XYZ file of C-alpha atoms in Angstrom:
528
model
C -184.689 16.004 32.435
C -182.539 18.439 30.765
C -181.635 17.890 26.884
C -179.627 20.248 25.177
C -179.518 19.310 21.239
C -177.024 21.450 18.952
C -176.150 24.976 20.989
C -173.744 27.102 19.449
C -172.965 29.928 21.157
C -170.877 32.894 19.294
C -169.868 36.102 20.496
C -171.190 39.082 18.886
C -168.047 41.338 19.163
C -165.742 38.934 17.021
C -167.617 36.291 15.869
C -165.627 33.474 18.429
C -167.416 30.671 18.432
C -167.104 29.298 22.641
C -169.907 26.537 22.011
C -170.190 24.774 18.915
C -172.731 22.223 18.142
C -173.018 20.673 21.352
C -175.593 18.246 22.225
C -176.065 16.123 25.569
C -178.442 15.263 27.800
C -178.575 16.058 32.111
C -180.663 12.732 33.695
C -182.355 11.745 37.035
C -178.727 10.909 39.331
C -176.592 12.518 36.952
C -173.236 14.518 38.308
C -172.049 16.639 35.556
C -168.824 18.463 36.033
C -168.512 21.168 33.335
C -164.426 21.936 33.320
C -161.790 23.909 31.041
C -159.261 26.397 30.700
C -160.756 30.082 32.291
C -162.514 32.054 29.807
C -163.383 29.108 27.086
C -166.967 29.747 28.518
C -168.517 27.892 30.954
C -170.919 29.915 33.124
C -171.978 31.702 29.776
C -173.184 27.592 28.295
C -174.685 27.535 31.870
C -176.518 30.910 31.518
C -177.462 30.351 28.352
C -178.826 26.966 29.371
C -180.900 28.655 32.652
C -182.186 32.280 30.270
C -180.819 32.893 26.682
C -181.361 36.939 27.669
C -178.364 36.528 30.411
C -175.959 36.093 27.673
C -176.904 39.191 25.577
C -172.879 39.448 24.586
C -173.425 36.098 22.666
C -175.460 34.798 20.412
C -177.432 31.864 21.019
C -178.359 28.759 18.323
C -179.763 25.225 18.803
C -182.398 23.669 21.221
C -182.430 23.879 24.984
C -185.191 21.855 26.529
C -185.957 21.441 29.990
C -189.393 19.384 30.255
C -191.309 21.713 32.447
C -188.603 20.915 35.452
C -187.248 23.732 37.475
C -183.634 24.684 38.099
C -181.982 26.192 41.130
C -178.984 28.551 39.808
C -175.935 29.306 42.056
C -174.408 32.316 40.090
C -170.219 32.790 41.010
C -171.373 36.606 42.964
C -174.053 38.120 44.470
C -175.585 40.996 43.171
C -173.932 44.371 44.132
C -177.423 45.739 45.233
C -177.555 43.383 48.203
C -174.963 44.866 49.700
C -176.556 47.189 52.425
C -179.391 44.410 52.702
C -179.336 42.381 56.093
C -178.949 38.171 55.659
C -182.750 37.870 57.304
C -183.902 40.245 54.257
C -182.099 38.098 51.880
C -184.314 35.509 52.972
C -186.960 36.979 52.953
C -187.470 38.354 49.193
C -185.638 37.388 46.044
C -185.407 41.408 44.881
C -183.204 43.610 47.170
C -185.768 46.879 46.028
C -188.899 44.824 46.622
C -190.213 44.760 51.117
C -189.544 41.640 53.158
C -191.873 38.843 52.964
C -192.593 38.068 56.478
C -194.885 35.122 55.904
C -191.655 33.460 54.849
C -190.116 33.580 58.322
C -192.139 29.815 57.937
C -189.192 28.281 56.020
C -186.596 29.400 58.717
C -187.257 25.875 60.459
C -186.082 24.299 57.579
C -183.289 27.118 56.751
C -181.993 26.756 60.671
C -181.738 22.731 59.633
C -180.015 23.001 56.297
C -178.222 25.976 57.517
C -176.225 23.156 60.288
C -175.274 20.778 57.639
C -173.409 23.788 55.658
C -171.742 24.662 58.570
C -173.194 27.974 58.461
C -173.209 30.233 61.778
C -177.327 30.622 62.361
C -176.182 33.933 64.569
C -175.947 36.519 61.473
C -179.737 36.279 61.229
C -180.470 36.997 64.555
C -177.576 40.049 64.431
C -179.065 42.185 61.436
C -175.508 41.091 59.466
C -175.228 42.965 56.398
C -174.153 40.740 52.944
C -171.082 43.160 52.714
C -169.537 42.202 55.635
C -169.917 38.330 54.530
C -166.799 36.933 53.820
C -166.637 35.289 50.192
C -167.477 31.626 52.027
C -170.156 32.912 53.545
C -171.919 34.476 50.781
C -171.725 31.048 48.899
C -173.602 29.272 51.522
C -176.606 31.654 51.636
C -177.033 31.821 48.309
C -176.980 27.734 48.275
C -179.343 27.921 51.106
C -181.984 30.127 49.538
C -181.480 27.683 46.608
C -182.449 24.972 48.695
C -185.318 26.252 50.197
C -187.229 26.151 46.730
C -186.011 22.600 46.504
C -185.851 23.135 42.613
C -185.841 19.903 40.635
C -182.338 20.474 38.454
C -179.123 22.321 40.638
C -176.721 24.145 38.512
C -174.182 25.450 40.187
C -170.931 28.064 39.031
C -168.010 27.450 41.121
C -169.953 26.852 44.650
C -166.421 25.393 46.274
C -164.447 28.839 45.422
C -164.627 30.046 48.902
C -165.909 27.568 50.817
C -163.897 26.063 53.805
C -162.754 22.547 54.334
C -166.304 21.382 56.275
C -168.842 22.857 54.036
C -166.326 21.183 50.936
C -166.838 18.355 52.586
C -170.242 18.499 53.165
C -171.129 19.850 49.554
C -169.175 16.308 48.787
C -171.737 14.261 50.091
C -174.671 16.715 49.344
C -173.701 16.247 45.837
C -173.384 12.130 45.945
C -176.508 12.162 47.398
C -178.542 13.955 45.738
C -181.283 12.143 43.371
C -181.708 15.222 41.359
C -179.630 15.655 38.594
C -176.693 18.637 39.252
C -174.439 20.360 36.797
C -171.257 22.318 38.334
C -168.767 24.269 37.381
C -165.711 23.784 40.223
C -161.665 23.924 40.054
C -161.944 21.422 43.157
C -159.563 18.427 41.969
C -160.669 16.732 44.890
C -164.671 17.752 44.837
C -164.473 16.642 40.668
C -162.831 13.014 41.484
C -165.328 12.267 44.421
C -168.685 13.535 42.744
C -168.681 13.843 39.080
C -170.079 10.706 36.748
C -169.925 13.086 34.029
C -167.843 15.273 32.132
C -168.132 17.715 29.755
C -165.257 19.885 28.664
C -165.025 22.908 26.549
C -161.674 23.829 25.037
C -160.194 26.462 23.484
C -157.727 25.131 20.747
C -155.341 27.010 17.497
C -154.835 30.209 19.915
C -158.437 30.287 20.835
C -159.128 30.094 17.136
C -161.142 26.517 17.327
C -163.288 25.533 19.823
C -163.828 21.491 21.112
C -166.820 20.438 23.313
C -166.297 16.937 24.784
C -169.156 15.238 26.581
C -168.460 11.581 28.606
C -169.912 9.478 31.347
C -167.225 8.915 32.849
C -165.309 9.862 36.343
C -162.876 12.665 36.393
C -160.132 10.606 37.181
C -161.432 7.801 34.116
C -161.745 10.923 31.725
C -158.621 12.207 32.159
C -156.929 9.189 31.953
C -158.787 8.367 28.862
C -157.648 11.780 27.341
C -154.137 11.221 28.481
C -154.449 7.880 26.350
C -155.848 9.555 23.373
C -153.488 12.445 23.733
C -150.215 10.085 23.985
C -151.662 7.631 20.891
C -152.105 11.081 18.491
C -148.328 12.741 19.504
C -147.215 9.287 18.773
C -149.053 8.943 15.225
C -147.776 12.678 14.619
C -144.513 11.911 15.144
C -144.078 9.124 13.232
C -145.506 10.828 10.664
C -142.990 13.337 10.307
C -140.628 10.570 10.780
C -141.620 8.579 7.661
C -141.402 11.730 6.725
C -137.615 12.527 7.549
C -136.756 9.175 6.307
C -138.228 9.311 3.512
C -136.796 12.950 2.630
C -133.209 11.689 3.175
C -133.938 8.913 0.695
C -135.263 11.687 -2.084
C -132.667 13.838 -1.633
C -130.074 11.664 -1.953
C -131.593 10.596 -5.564
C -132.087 14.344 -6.123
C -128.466 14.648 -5.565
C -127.543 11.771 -7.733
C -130.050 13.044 -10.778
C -128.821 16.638 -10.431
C -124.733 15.755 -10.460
C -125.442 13.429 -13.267
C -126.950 16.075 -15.021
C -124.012 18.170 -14.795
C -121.509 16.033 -15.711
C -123.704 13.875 -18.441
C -121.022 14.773 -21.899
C -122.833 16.923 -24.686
C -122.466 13.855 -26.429
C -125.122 11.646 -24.944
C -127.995 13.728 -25.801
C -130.510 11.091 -25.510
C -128.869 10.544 -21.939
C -129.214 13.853 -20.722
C -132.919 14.063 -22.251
C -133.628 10.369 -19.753
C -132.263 12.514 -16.936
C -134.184 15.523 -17.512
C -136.967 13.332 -17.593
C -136.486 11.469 -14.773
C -135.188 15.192 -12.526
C -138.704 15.736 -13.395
C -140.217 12.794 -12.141
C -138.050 13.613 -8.774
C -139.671 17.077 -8.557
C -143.045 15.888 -8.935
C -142.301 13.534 -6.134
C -140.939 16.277 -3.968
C -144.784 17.823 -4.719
C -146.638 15.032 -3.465
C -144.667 14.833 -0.231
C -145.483 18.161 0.324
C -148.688 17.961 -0.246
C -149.226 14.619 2.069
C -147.223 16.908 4.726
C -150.571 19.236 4.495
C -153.044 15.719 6.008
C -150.505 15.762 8.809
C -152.200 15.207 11.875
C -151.282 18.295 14.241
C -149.063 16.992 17.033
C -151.551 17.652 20.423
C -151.121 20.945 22.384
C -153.896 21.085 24.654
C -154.637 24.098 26.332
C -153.829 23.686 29.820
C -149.675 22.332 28.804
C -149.259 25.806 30.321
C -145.386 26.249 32.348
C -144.631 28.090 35.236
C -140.873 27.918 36.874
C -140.456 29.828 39.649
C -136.968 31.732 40.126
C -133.938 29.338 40.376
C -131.761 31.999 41.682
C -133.197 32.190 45.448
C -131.523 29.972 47.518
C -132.837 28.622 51.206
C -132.955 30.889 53.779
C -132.054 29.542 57.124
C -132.417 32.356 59.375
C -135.603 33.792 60.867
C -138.094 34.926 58.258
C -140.823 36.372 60.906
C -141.858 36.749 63.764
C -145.222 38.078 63.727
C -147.277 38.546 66.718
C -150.702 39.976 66.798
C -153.201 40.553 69.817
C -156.625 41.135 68.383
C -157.804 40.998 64.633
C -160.943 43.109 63.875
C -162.339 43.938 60.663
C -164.005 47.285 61.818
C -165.986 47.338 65.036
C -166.136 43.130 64.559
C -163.723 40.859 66.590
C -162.648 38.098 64.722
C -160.033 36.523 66.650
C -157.340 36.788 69.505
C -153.833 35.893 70.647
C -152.278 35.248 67.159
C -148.851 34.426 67.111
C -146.901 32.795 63.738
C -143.219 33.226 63.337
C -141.387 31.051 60.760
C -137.353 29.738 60.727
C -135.780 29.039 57.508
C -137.897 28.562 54.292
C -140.493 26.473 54.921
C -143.883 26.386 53.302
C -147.362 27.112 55.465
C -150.886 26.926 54.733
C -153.456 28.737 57.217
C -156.949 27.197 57.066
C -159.940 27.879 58.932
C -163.750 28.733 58.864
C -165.091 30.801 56.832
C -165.567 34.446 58.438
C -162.580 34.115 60.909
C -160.445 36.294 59.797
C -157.764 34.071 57.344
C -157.622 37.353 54.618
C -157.481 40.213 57.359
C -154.339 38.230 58.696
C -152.959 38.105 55.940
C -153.121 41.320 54.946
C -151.524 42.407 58.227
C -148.797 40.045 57.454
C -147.855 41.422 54.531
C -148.110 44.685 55.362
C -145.764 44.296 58.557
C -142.960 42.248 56.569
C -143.470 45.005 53.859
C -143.114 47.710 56.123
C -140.071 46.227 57.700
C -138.265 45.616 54.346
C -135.643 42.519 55.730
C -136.890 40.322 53.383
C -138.352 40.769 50.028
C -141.673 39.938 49.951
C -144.755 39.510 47.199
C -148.060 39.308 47.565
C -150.769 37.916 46.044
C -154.577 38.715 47.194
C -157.669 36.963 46.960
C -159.766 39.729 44.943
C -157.231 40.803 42.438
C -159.861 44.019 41.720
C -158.153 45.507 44.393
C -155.062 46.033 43.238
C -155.696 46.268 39.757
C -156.293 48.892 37.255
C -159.049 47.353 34.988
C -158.475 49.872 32.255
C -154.900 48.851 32.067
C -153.505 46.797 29.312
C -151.739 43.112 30.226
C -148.350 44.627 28.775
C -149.407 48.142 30.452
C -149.454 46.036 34.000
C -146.285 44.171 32.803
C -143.958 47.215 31.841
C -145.447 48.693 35.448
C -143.507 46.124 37.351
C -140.453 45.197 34.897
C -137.521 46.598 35.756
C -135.608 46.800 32.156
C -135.969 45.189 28.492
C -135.028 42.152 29.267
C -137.236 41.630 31.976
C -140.551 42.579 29.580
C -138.926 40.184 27.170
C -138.957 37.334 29.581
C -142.169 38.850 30.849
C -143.886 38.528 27.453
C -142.349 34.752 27.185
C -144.231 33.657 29.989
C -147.329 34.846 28.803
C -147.065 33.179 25.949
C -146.235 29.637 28.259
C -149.415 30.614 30.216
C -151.586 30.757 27.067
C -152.482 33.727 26.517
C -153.294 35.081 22.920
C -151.642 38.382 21.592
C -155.451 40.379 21.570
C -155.432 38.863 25.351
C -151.850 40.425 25.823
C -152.582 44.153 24.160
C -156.525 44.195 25.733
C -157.508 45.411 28.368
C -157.399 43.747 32.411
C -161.118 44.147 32.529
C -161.709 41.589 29.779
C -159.953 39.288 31.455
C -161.122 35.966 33.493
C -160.979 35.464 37.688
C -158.252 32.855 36.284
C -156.552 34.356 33.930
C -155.957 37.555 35.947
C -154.347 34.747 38.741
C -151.728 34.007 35.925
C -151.120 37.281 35.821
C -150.531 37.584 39.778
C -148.340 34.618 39.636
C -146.436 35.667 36.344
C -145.579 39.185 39.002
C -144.691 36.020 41.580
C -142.275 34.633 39.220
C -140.528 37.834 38.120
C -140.578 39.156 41.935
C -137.032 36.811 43.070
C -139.334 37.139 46.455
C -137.822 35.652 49.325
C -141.369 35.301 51.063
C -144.851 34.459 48.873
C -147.623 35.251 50.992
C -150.755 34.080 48.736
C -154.394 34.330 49.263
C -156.112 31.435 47.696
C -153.308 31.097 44.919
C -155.139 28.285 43.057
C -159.204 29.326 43.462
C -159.871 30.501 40.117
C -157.546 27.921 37.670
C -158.473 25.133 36.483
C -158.135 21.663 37.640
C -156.206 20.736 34.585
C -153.444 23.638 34.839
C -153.588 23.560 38.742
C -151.431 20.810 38.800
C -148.667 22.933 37.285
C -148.945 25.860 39.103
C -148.806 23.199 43.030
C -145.489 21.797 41.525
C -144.237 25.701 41.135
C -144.815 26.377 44.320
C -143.619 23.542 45.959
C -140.512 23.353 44.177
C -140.051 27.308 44.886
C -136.870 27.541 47.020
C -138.127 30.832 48.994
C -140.955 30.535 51.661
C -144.789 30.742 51.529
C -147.566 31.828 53.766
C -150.439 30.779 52.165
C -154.367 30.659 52.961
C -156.161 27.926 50.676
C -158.975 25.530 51.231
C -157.428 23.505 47.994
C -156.814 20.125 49.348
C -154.704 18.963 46.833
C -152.842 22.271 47.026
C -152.563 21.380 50.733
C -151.118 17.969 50.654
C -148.513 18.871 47.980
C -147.621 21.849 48.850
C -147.952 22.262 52.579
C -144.442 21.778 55.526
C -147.347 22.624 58.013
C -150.920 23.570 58.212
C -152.160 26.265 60.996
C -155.544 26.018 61.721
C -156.981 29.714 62.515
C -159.494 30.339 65.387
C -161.099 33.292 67.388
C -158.341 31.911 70.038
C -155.583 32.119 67.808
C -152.988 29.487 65.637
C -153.449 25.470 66.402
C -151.044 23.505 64.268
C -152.909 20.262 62.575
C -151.793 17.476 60.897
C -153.368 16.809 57.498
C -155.343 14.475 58.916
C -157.765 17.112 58.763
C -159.161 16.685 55.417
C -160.223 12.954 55.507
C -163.794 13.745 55.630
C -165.954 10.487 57.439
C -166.659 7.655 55.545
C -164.148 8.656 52.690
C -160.703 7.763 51.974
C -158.211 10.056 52.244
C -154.605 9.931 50.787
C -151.809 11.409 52.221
């Protein structure tokens, strides 16, 4: 339905190649998960794939064909424009300048139905809601809605499970499974990738983002990562006994080296005809020494994949055992809207909780008033990191401009500047600017401030939304072996079950502590 036959896309500012000569093909039932590192490119092959003229920053090569079919495109944000447009609007037109289309109001039978499996509260079309004051979950789901309505033929999606919650994750599970049509998706969802993905493809970013590597297999995520593993372990273990052949094979040379070389010096002026068979064979040993160096250049490179990135939090902190908080809050509004009531979350020693919840009921505000009052207080000392890190930061400000802003001394940038380097990024990454940075790598940024903080209390918004599935696993160990305490709001189940000492459950009526239980969605099998 979909065959895409050599693409190679380049950017035009320096030539980087993020695509090259990639060719697969998207059938009838296929489930392809598109994953890698953030910034290797992966909603620019998808634009490219839906409108070459959406990627004017690149250039485009190679064949894209889509037989006629049509595609339903779930872009990562909604335009800025819709802003001051009410939901029903949305609906009803597909250009926030352009008037409503009332003769659409026909669909809404079928938007009120789809609308219940998403878990999406009907009542904002009925209220004149405006899209700004969607929360990020919410704005997902009526963009997949409208999507749906067209019932397009091919679903491409970028990133639908960043802000969902736990019921519409689950629900886009089995949406996904069951699904005839074929659907390519971009998602950092470990879980979401092992239950719904048949396919694979996976762009990296090798040589310091020098080299670029597109791998395409029908396989499960779990069956393509262990493949890789296997591949990965079988060329480290042909590298290194390369270079040990190698070694060995050095000691053996330079011992006859040293033999040749001290015979040479003490051969008597006498034995001429000696001294010209050593000479000779000296030679013969530094011709040798030539060849090994040149098999040295058909080395195979011993595997660094992209994602090997480290993150160790401070070992300094030790466990606190007194009370951290005890925070107590009547209402939470955002504005003139009442989201909840009676919250009350106070925490003894350092233990590690995750807040869940539906989407729109208030998770961020609270946190934010969290922070601020444990901030304000100053008994502890406290980091935070948000969910839209535009926020806080200054996108004209360079990666070591935002470093030196929070360092205290030399040594600090130093180690500062080391952890970069662990976390992948590239010296141009390091000196440019925030703005030309990825969701995820401006999160490694966040959590490189976490590291450096020697915080007492985390309180983190969504810590592992924009990573990807292959680094995530690094950052959950951090975190759970972090000796300080976390507050945390995530819909990340794996993030959950690793990470999480208990899981509060927020409601317009306040903090119910669950059991995690809670994610096993029905009729799948769930781990804990």
């Amino acid at each position: 339905m979909l065959d895409v036959d050599k693409l190679t896309i380049t950017i035009n500012k320096n030539g980087r190649k993020l695509i090259d000569n990639l060719s697969f093909s998207l059938n009838e039932g296929d489930k392809l998960a598109i994953i890698g590192e953030e910034g290797n490119g992966k909603s620019t092959l998808i634009k490219a794939i839906i409108d070459r003229n959406m990627v004017r920053y690149a250039s485009v090569e190679g064949k894209i064909n889509k037989h006629g079919y049509s595609i339903g495109y779930l872009s990562q944000f909604i335009q800025t424009e819709w802003n001051l447009q009410t939901v029903t609007s949305f609906f009803l037109k597909d250009d926030p300048n352009a008037e409503d289309d009332f003769e659409r109001y026909n669909d809404f039978d079928r938007l009120y139905k789809i609308a219940s499996l998403l878990n999406f509260d009907t009542s904002v079309l009925e209220n004149d809601v405006l899209i700004e004051n969607l929360s990020g979950g919410e704005k997902i789901k009526i963009q997949l809605l409208k999507i749906l309505l067209k019932e397009p033929d091919i679903l491409i999606l970028d990133e639908p499970t960043n802000d969902l919650d736990i019921k519409s994750l689950q629900w886009l599970e089995k949406f996904i499974l069951k699904r005839d049509n074929p659907i390519m998706y971009i998602s950092h969802d470990e879980t979401l990738l092992e239950r719904t993905a048949n396919a694979i493809l996976h762009i990296e970013q090798l040589k310091k983002k020098q080299v670029t590597k597109c791998t395409f297999k029908r396989l499960s995520y779990q069956d393509y990562i262990r493949e890789r593993n296997l591949m990965l372990q079988k060329e480290e273990q042909l590298a290194l006994k390369e270079r040990a052949e190698d070694f060995a094979r050095m000691e053996k040379w330079r011992q006859v080296y040293n033999r040749v070389d001290h015979e040479l010096n003490t051969i008597s002026r006498q034995d001429p005809a000696g001294a010209r068979l050593l000479k000779k064979k000296m030679k013969s040993v530094k011709s040798q020494e030539k060849r090994f160096e040149k098999q040295r250049e058909n080395f195979r490179d011993i595997p660094n994949p992209e994602e090997a990135i480290t993150v160790k939090m401070s070992e300094s902190l030790s466990s606190l055992t007194r009370t951290i908080f005890d925070f107590n809050l009547s209402k939470l509004n955002i504005g003139e809207k009442f989201l909840a009531q009676n919250l009350h979350l106070n925490m003894i020693g350092s233990k590690k909780y995750v807040i869940v919840g539906d989407n729109g009921v208030g998770k961020t505000t609270f946190l934010k008033k969290l922070y601020a009052s444990i901030h304000e207080a100053g008994e502890i000392k406290v980091a935070y990191m948000p969910q839209n890190y535009d926020e806080y930061l200054n996108q004209n400000e360079t990666v070591i401009e935002f470093i030196n802003s929070f360092c205290q001394n030399k040594d600090e940038i130093t180690k500062a500047r080391t952890y970069l380097g662990s976390m992948k990024f590239t010296i141009d990454e390091v000196e440019g600017k925030i703005k030309e940075l990825s969701g995820g790598q401006k999160a490694k940024l966040y959590i490189l401030k976490l590291v450096l903080s020697d915080a007492d209390l985390l309180i983190l918004d969504e810590p592992t939304r924009n990573l990807s599935p292959l680094s995530n696993p690094v950052i959950r160990r951090a975190f759970k072996d972090y000796k300080g305490a976390i507050v945390s709001v995530s819909h990340d189940r794996k993030f959950i079950l690793e990470v999480a000492d208990e899981i509060y459950e927020l409601t317009s009526n306040g903090f119910n502590q669950i059991d995690k239980n809670f994610l096993c969605s029905e009729g799948s099998v769930c781990e804990i």
